[in-house]
Coordinates of C-alpha atoms in Angstrom, one line a residue:
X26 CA 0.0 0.0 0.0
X27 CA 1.9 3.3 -1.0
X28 CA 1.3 7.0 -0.1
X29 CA -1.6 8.1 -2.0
X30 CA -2.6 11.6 0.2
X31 CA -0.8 14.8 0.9
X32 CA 2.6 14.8 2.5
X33 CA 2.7 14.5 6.6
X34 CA 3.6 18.1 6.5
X35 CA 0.7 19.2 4.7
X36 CA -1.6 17.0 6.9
X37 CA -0.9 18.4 10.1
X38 CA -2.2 22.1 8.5
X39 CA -5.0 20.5 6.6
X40 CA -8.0 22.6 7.8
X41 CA -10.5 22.8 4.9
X42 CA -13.4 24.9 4.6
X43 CA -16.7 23.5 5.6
X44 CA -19.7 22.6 4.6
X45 CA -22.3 23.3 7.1
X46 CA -26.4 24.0 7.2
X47 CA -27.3 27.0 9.0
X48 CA -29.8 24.8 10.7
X49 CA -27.3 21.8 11.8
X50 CA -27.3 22.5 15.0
X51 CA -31.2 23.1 15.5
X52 CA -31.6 19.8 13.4
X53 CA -30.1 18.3 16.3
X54 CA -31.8 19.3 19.0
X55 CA -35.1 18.8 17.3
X56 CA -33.7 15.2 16.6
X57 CA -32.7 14.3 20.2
X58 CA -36.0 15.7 21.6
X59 CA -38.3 13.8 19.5
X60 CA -35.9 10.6 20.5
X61 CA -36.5 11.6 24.2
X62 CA -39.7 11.5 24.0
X63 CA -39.9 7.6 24.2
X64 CA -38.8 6.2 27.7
X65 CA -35.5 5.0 27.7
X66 CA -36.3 2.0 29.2
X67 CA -33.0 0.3 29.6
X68 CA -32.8 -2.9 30.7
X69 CA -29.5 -5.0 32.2
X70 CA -30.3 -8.7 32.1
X71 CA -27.1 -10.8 33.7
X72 CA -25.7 -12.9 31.2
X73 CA -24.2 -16.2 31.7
X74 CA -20.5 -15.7 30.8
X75 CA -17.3 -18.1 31.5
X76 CA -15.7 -15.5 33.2
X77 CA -14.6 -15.3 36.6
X78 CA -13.5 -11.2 37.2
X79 CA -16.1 -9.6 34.7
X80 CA -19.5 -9.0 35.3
X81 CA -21.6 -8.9 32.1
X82 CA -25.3 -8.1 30.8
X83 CA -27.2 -8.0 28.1
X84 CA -28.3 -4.4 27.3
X85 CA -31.5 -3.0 26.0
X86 CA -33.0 0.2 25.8
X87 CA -35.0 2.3 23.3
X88 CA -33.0 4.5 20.7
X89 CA -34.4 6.7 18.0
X90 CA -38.3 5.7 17.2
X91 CA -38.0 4.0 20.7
X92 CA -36.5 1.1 18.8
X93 CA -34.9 -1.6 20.7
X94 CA -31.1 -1.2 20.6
X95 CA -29.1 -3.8 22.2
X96 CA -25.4 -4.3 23.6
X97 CA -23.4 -5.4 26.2
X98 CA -21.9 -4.0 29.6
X99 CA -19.0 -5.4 30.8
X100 CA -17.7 -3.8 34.4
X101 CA -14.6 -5.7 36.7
X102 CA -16.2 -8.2 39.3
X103 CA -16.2 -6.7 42.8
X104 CA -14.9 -3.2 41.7
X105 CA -15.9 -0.4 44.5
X106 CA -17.6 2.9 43.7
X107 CA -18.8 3.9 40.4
X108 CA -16.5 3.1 37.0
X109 CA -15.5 5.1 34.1
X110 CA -17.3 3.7 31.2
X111 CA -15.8 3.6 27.8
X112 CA -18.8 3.1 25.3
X113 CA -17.5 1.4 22.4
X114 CA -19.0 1.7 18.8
X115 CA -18.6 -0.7 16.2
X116 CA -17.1 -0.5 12.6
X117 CA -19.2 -0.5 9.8
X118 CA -20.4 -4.1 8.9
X119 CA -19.8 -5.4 12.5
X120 CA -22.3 -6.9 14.7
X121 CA -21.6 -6.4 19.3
X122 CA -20.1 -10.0 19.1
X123 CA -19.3 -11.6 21.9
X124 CA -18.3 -10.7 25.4
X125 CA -14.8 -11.9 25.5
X126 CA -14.2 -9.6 22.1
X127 CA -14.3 -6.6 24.9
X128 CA -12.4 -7.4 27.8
X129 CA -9.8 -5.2 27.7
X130 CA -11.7 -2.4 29.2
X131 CA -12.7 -4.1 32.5
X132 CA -8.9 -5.8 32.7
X133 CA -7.7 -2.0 33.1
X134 CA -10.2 -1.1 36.0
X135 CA -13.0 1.0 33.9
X136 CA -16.5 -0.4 32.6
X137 CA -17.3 -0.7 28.9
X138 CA -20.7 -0.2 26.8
X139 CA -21.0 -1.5 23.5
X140 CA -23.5 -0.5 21.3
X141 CA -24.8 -2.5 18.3
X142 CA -25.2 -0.6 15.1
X143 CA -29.0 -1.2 14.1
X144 CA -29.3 -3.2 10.6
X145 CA -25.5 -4.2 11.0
X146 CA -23.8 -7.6 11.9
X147 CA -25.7 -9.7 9.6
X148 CA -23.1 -10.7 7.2
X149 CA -20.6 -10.5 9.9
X150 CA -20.3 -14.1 11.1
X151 CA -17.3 -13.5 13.4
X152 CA -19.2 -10.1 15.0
X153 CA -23.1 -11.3 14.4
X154 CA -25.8 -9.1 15.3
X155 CA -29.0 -8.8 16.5
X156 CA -30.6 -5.4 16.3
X157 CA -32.5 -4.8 13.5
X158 CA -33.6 -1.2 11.5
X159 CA -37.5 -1.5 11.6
X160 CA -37.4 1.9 9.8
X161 CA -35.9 0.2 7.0
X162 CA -35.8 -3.5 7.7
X163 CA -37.0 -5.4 10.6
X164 CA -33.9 -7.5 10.8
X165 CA -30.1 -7.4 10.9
X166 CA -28.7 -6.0 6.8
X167 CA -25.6 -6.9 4.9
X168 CA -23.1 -3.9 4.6
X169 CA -24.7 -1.1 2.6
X170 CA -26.2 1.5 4.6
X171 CA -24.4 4.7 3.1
X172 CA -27.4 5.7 1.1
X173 CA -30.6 5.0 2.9
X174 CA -32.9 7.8 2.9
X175 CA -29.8 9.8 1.7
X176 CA -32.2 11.9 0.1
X177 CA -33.9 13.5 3.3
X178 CA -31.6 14.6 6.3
X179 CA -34.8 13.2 8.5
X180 CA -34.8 10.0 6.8
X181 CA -31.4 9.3 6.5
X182 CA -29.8 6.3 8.1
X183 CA -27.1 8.4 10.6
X184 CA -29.9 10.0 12.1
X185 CA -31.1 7.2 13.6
X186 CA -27.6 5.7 14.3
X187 CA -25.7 8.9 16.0
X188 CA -29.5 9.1 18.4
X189 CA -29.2 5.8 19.0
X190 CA -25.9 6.4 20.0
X191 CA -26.5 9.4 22.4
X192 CA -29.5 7.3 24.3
X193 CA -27.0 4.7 24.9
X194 CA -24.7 7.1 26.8
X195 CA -28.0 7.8 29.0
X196 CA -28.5 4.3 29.1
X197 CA -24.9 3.9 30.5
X198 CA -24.9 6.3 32.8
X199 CA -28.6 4.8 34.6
X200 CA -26.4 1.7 35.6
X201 CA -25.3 1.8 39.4
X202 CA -21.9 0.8 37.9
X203 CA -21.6 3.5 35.7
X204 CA -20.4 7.0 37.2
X205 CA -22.1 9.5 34.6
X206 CA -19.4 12.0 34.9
X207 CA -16.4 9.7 33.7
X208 CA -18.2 8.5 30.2
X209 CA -16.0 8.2 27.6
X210 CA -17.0 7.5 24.0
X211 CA -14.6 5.4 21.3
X212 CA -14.5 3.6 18.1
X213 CA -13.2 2.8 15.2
X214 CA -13.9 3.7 11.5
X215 CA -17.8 3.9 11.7
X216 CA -17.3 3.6 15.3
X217 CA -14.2 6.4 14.9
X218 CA -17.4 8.4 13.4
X219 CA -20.3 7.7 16.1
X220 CA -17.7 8.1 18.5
X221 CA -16.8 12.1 17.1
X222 CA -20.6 12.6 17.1
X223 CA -21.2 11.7 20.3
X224 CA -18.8 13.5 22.1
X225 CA -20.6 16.3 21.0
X226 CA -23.8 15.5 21.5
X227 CA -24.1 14.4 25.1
X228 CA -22.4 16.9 27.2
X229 CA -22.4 13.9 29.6
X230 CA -19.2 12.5 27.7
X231 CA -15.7 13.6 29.0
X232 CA -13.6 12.5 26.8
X233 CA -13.2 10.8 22.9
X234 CA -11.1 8.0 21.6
X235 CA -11.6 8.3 17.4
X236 CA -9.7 6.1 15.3
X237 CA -9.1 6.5 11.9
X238 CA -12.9 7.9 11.7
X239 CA -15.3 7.1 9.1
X240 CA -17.9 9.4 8.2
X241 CA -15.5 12.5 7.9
X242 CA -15.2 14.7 5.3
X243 CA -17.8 13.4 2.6
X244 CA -16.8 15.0 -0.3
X245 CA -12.9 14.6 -0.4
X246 CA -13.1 11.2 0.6
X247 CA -15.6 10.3 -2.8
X248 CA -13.2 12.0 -4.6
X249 CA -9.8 9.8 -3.5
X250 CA -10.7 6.8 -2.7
X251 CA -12.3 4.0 -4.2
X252 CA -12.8 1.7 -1.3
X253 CA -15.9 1.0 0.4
X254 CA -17.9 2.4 2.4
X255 CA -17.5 5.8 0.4
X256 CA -17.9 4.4 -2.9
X257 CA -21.2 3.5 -2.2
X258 CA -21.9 7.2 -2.6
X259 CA -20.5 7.1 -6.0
X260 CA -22.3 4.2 -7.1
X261 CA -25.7 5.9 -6.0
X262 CA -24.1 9.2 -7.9
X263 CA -23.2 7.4 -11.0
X264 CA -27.3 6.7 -11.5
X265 CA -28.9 9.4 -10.2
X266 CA -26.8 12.3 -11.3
X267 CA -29.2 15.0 -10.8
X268 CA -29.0 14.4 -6.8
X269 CA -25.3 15.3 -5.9
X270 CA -26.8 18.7 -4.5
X271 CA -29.6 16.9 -2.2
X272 CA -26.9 14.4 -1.5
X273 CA -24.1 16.4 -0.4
X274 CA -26.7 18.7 1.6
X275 CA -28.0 15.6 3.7
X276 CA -24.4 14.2 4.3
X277 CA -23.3 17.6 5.7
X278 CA -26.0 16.7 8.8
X279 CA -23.7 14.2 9.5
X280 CA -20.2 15.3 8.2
X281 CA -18.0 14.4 11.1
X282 CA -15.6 18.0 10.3
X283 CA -19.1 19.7 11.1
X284 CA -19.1 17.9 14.5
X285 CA -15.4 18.4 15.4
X286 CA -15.4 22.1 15.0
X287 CA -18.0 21.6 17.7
X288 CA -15.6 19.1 19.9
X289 CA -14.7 20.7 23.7
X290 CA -13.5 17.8 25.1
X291 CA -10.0 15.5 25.3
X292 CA -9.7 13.6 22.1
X293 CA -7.4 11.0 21.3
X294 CA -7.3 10.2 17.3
X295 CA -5.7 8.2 15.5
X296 CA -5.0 7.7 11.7
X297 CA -2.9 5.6 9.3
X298 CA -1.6 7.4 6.2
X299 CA -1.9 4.1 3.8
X300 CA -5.5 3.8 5.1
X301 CA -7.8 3.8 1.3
X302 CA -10.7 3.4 3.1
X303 CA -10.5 6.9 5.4
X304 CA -8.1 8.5 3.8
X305 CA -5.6 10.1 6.0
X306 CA -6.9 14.0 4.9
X307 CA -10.0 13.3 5.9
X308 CA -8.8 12.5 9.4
X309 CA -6.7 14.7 9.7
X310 CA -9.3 17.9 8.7
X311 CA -11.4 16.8 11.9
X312 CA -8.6 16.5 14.3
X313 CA -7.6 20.0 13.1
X314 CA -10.8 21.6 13.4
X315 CA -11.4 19.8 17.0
X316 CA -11.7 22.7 19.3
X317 CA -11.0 21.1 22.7
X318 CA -7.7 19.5 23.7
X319 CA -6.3 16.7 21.3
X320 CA -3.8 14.6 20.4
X321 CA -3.1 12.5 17.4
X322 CA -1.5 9.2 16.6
X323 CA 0.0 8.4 13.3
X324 CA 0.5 5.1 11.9
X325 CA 3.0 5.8 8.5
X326 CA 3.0 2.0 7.6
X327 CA -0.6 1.0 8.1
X328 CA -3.9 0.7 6.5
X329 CA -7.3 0.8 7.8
X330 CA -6.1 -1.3 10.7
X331 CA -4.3 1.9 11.9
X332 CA -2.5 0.9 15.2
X333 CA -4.7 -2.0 17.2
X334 CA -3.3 -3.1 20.1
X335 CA -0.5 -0.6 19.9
X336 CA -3.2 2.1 19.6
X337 CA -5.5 0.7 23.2
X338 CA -2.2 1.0 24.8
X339 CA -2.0 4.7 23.8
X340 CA -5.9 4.8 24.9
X341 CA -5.2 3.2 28.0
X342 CA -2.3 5.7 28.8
X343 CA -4.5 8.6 27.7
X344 CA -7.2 7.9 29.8
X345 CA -5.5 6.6 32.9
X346 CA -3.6 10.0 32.8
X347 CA -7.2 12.0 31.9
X348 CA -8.9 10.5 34.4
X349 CA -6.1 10.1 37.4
X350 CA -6.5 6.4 37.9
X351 CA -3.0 5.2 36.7

């Protein structure tokens, strides 16, 4: 995989202009009232795991449309006081899998919250799912969500996925576990995306771990890369060419540069400069607009992987400093 974007140097200055309704953020708070107006109704069942330090149940509460939305919680067996809570969003394509995929979270001290991404995990054996999109489909899709209701900022897809992902921080925080002042939100790719969302959508959420974030900077990343997810968007394009406009204008709702010149608090990115799928520009032009304090990882010689286990121990360091437990 060789260098395909700008040099490093030109990276670290890459701020581009955005793109950005007048209404965005009164689209939002119209969005996440209408969600709150369903009962959040979150319900911890214990689940029978193999493990003998972690405590784990089986989340469910209502998200956007009071859908069901399900996930895990994992917090340390016998730990005092409430935890930190990292809530972890999954990459596009991904299911919430199984417990033992997120142990790393409770093994340093802190609880963790996965979310399942509605209409995802279906084609993801390894990661299954089981949280359907009844707005769209009333069980779990194959990969290929970029363009669903793409034409109508209300109907598109991310609305329901970044609410979804803001009720689960409230669902979180209403576990006796949880302490609702040390939430931190993560992922990678989509995750990376929800994640930078999130962070500014709760003010609940201290801090943000964003890896090599999907969901960033629509319009470069079309024109660069030719991986999936993106190219979904130019597949939709390449049919119905008098849309781009109506297209472009809904994505910027959801355009992850949009939300980071909104970001106050600590973030930790991350992004690989031979990554095809989320180009490293595209990172790099949210990190750079991110008002709060931040801090950026680079990974010259990877892809899309970015760092992995090198990049939780940077997360781990980063939060244990942030938050004074280490």
């Amino acid at each position: 995989m060789p260098l395909f974007d700008l040099p490093l140097e030109q990276l670290r200055d890459y701020r581009p202009e955005r793109d950005e309704p007048a209404d965005f953020d009164d689209f939002w708070s119209r969005t996440l009232a209408e969600a709150r107006e369903f009962p959040l109704d979150a319900t911890f069942t214990p689940y029978d795991a193999p493990y003998t330090n972690v405590e784990v149940y089986d989340v469910s509460f209502a998200g956007w449309g009071g859908h069901r939305i399900n996930g895990w919680l994992l917090t340390p067996s016998g730990a005092e006081g409430p935890l930190p809570c990292v809530m972890h969003y999954i990459g596009y394509g991904g299911g919430r899998g199984f417990p033992h995929d997120h142990l790393i979270w409770p093994a340093a001290g802190h609880a963790v919250f996965v979310m399942e991404t509605r209409g995802h995990g279906g084609a993801q054996t390894q990661s299954p799912g089981v949280t359907g999109d009844p707005h769209g489909s009333a069980s779990s899709q194959a990969p290929g969500m970029m363009t669903r209701g793409i034409l109508d900022p209300d109907d598109y897809y991310y609305r329901r996925v970044f609410t979804d992902a803001v009720r689960a921080v409230e669902a979180a925080a209403a576990h006796p576990a949880v302490d609702a002042e040390r939430v931190i939100a993560s992922g990678a790719s989509q995750g990376g995306g929800i994640a930078q969302a999130t962070a500014v959508l709760h003010p609940g959420v201290r801090a943000a771990l964003i890896d090599v974030p999907f969901l960033t900077h629509f319009r470069r990343a079309v024109e660069i890369t030719d991986r999936d997810p993106y190219q979904e968007l130019v597949r939709f394009l390449a049919t119905r060419r008098d849309t781009a406009d109506q297209v472009f204008t809904t994505l910027s709702y959801f355009d992850g540069v949009n939300f980071a010149a909104r970001g106050q608090v600590p973030a930790l990115y991350s992004v690989a400069l031979m990554d095809f799928v989320c180009p490293p520009s595209t990172v790099f032009a949210a990190h750079n607009h991110w008002q709060g304090p931040k801090e950026i990882t680079i990974w010259p010689w990877n892809g899309h992987e970015g760092g992995s286990g090198y990049q939780r121990e940077e997360q781990l360091r980063f939060l244990h400093k942030l938050l004074g437990d280490g």
